[in-house]
Coordinates of C-alpha atoms in Angstrom, one line a residue:
Chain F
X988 CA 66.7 136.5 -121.5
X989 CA 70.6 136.5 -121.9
X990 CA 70.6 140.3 -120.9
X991 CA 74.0 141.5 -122.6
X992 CA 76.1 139.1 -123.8
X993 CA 80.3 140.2 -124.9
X994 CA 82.8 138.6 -127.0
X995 CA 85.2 137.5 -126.4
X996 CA 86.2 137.2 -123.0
X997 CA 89.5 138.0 -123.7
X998 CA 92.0 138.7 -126.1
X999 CA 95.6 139.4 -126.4
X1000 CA 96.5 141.6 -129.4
X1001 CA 99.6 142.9 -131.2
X1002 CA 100.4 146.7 -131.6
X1003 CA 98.8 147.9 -134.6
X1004 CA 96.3 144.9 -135.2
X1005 CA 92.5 145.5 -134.9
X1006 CA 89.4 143.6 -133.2
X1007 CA 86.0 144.2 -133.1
X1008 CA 84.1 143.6 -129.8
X1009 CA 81.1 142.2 -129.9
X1010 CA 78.1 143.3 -128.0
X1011 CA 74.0 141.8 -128.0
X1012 CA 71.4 142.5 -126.1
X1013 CA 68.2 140.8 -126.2
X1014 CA 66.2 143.4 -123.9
X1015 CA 64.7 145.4 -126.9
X1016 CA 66.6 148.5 -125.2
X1017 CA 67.6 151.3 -127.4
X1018 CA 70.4 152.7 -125.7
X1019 CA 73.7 151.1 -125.4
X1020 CA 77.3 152.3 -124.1
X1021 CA 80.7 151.4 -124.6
X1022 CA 82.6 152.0 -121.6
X1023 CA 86.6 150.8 -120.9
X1024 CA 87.4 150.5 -117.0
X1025 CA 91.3 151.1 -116.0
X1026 CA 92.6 149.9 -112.6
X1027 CA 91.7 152.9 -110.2
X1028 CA 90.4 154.8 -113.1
X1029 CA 86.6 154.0 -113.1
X1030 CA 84.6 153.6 -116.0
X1031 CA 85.0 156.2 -119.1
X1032 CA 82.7 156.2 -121.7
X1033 CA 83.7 155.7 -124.9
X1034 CA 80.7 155.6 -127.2
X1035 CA 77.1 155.4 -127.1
X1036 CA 73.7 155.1 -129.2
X1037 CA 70.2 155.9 -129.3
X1038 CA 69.3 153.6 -131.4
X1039 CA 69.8 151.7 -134.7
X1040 CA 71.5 154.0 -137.0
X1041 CA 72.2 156.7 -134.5
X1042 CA 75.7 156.7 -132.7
X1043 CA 78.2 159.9 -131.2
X1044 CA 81.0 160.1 -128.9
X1045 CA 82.0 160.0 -125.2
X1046 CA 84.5 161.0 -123.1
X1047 CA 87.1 158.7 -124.3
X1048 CA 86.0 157.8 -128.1
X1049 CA 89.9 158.5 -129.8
X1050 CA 91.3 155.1 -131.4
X1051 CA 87.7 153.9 -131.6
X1052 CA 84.7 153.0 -134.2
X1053 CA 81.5 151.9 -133.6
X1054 CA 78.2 151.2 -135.4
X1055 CA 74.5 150.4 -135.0
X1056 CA 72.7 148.4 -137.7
X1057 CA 70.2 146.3 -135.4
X1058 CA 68.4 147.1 -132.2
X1059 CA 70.4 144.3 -130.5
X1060 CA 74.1 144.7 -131.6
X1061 CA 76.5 147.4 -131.0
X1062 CA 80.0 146.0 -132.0
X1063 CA 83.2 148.5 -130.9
X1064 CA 86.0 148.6 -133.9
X1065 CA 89.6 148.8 -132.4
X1066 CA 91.6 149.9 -135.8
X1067 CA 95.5 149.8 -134.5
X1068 CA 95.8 148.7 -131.3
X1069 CA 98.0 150.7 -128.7
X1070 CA 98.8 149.7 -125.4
X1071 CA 96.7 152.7 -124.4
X1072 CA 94.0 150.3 -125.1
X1073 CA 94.8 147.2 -122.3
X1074 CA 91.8 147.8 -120.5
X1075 CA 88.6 146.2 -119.6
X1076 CA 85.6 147.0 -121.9
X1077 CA 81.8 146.9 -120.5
X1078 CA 78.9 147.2 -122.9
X1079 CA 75.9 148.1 -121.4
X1080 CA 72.0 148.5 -122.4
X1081 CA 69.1 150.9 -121.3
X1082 CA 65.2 150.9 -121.7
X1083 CA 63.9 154.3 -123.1
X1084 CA 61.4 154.4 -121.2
X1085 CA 62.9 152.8 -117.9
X1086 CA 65.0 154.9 -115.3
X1087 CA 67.2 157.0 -117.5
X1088 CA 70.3 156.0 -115.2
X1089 CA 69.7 152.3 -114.8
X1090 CA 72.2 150.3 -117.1
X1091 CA 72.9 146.5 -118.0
X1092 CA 76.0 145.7 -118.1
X1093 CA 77.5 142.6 -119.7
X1094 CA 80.9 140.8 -118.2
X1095 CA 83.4 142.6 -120.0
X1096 CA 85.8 142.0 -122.3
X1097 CA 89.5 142.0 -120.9
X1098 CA 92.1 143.0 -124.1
X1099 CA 95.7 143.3 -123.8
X1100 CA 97.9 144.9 -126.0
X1101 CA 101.4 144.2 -126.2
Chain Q
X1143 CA 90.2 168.4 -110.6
X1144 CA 87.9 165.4 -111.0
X1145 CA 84.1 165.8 -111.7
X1146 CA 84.0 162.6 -109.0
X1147 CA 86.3 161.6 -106.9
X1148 CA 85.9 158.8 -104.8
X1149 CA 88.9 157.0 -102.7
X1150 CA 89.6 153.4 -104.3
X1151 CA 90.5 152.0 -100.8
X1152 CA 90.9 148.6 -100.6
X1153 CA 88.3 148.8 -97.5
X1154 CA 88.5 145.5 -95.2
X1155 CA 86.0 144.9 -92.3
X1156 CA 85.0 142.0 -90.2
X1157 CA 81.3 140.9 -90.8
X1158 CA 78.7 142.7 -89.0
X1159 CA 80.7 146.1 -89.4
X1160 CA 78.7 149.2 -90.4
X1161 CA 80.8 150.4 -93.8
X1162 CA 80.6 154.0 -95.1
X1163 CA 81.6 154.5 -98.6
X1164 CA 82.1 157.9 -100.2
X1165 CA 82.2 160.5 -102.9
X1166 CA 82.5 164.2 -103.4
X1167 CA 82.0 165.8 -107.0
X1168 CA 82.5 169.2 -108.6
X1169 CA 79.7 169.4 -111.0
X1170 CA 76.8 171.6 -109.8
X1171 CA 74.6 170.1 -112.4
X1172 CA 74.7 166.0 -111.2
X1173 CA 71.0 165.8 -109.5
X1174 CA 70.9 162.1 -109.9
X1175 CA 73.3 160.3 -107.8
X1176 CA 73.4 156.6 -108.3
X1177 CA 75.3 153.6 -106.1
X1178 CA 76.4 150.4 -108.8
X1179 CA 78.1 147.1 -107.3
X1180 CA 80.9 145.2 -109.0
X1181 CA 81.8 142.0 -108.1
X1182 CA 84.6 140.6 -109.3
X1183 CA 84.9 139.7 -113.0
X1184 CA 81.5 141.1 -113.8
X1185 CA 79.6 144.1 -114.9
X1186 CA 78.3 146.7 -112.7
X1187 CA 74.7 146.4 -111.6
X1188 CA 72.7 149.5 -110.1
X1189 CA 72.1 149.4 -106.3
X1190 CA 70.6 152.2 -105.7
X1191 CA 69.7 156.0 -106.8
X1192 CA 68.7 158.9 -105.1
X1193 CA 67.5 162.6 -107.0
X1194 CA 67.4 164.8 -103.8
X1195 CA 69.1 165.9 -100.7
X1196 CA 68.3 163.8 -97.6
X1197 CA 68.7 159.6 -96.9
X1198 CA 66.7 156.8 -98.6
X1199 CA 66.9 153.4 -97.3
X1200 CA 66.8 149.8 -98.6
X1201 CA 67.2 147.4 -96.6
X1202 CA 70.8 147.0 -95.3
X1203 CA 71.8 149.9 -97.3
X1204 CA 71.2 153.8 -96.8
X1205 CA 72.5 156.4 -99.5
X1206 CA 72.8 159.8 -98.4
X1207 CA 73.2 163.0 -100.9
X1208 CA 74.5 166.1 -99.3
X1209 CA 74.0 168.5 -102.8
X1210 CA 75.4 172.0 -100.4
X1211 CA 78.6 169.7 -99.6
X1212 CA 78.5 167.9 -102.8
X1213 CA 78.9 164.9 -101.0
X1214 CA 77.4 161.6 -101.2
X1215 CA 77.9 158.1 -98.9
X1216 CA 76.8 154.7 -99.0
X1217 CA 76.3 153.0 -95.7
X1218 CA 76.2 149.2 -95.1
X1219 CA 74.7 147.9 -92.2
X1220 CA 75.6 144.4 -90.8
X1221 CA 77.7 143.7 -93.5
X1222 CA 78.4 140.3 -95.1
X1223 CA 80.7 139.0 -96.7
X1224 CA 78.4 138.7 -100.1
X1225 CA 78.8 142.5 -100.0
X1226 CA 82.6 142.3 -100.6
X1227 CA 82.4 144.1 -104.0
X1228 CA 83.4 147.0 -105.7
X1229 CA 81.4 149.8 -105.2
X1230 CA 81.0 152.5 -107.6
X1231 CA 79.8 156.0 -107.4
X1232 CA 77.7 157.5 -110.2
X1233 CA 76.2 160.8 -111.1
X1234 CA 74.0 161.9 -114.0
X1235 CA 72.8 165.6 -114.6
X1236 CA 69.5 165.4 -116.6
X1237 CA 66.8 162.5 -116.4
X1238 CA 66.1 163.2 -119.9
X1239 CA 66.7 165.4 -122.6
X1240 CA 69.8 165.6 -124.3
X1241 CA 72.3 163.5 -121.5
X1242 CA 70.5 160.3 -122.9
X1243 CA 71.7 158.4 -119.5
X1244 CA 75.2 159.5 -119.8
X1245 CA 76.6 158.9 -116.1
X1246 CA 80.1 159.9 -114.6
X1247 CA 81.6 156.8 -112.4
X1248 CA 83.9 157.5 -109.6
X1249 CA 87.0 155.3 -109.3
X1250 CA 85.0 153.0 -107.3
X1251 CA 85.8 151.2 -104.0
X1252 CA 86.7 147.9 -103.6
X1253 CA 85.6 146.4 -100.0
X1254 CA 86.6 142.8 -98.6
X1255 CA 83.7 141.5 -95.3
X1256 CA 85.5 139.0 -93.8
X1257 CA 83.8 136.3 -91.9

């Protein structure tokens, strides 16, 4: 298994452009997170699902869109880009059934706006 | 205030040190208090979880929960320098239900072992 897999890496945008980050998982889980991590800020959550069809907010879900089709993808919609946005972004994966606090997480996608 | 604080350090010890890494939190409701590890340039993975007041132990490491303090530590015995890591502090307050998972991260700490 590739567990979570992000793209891309990293990305440099302009203000007011928009991205979509790309998120898979090939556990079968039916939870997954969005979370963005700021230098000496922790990890905020942004937005999570349930399940395929089923998403709602986090903490931290202004500026952003997401959406659930499949099992395995849960892509995060950046519309206009702020600088409020450099950050790093972690999508991460749960069983159902498993530990309720045990998340995957991928590598992270590191986006810079300027 | 915080729901977690926890302080970001940097934390540098030689190898073989005994580390303690820390958190307090305001949020009577957290009864699942988790430990993740960060190296660098990678997602967190979960260390280790305890639900109760008291120690649990696992190998090297030992995670203590004090709920009357709301207080919780991480200690690393004979620490390596694989350990050097960010460490992150995170607390849940319903196994099931309506939280589905949602956890609340400290700032995390980052801690160098140098040989």
């Amino acid at each position: 298994n590739a567990g979570v897999t992000q793209t891309p890496k990293f990305r440099i945008l302009k203000i007011g452009q928009s991205m979509t980050l790309q998120c898979t998982q090939d556990m079968n889980h039916n939870y997954m997170y969005w979370y963005r991590q700021d230098p000496g800020m922790g990890l905020k959550l942004i937005y999570y699902s349930v399940g395929a069809g089923i998403t709602d907010k986090g903490e931290v879900p202004n500026g952003y869109n997401v959406s659930r089709s499949t099992t395995e993808d849960f892509p995060l919609r950046l519309e206009l880009a702020a600088p409020s946005q450099t950050s790093v972004y972690f999508c991460a994966s749960r069983l159902k059934q498993g530990f309720v606090y045990e998340q995957y997480f991928g590598p992270g996608t590191r986006l810079t706006v300027t | 205030q915080k729901e977690v604080e926890q302080d970001p350090g940097p934390l540098s010890v030689p190898e073989g040190a005994i580390v303690s890494l820390n958190c307090t939190y305001s949020n009577s409701a957290f009864q699942y208090f988790m430990w993740y590890r960060q190296y660098s340039r990678k997602g967190p993975e979960l260390l280790m979880y305890t639900y109760s007041s008291g120690n649990k132990e696992d190998g090297r490491f030992t995670a203590q929960v004090d709920k009357s303090s709301k207080y919780i530590s991480l200690f690393i015995r004979d620490s390596q320098p694989s350990d050097s890591a960010t460490y992150l502090c995170a607390m849940g307050d319903n196994a099931g239900g309506t939280s589905y998972g949602k956890l609340t991260f400290g700032q995390g700490t980052i801690l160098t072992v140098h040989p």
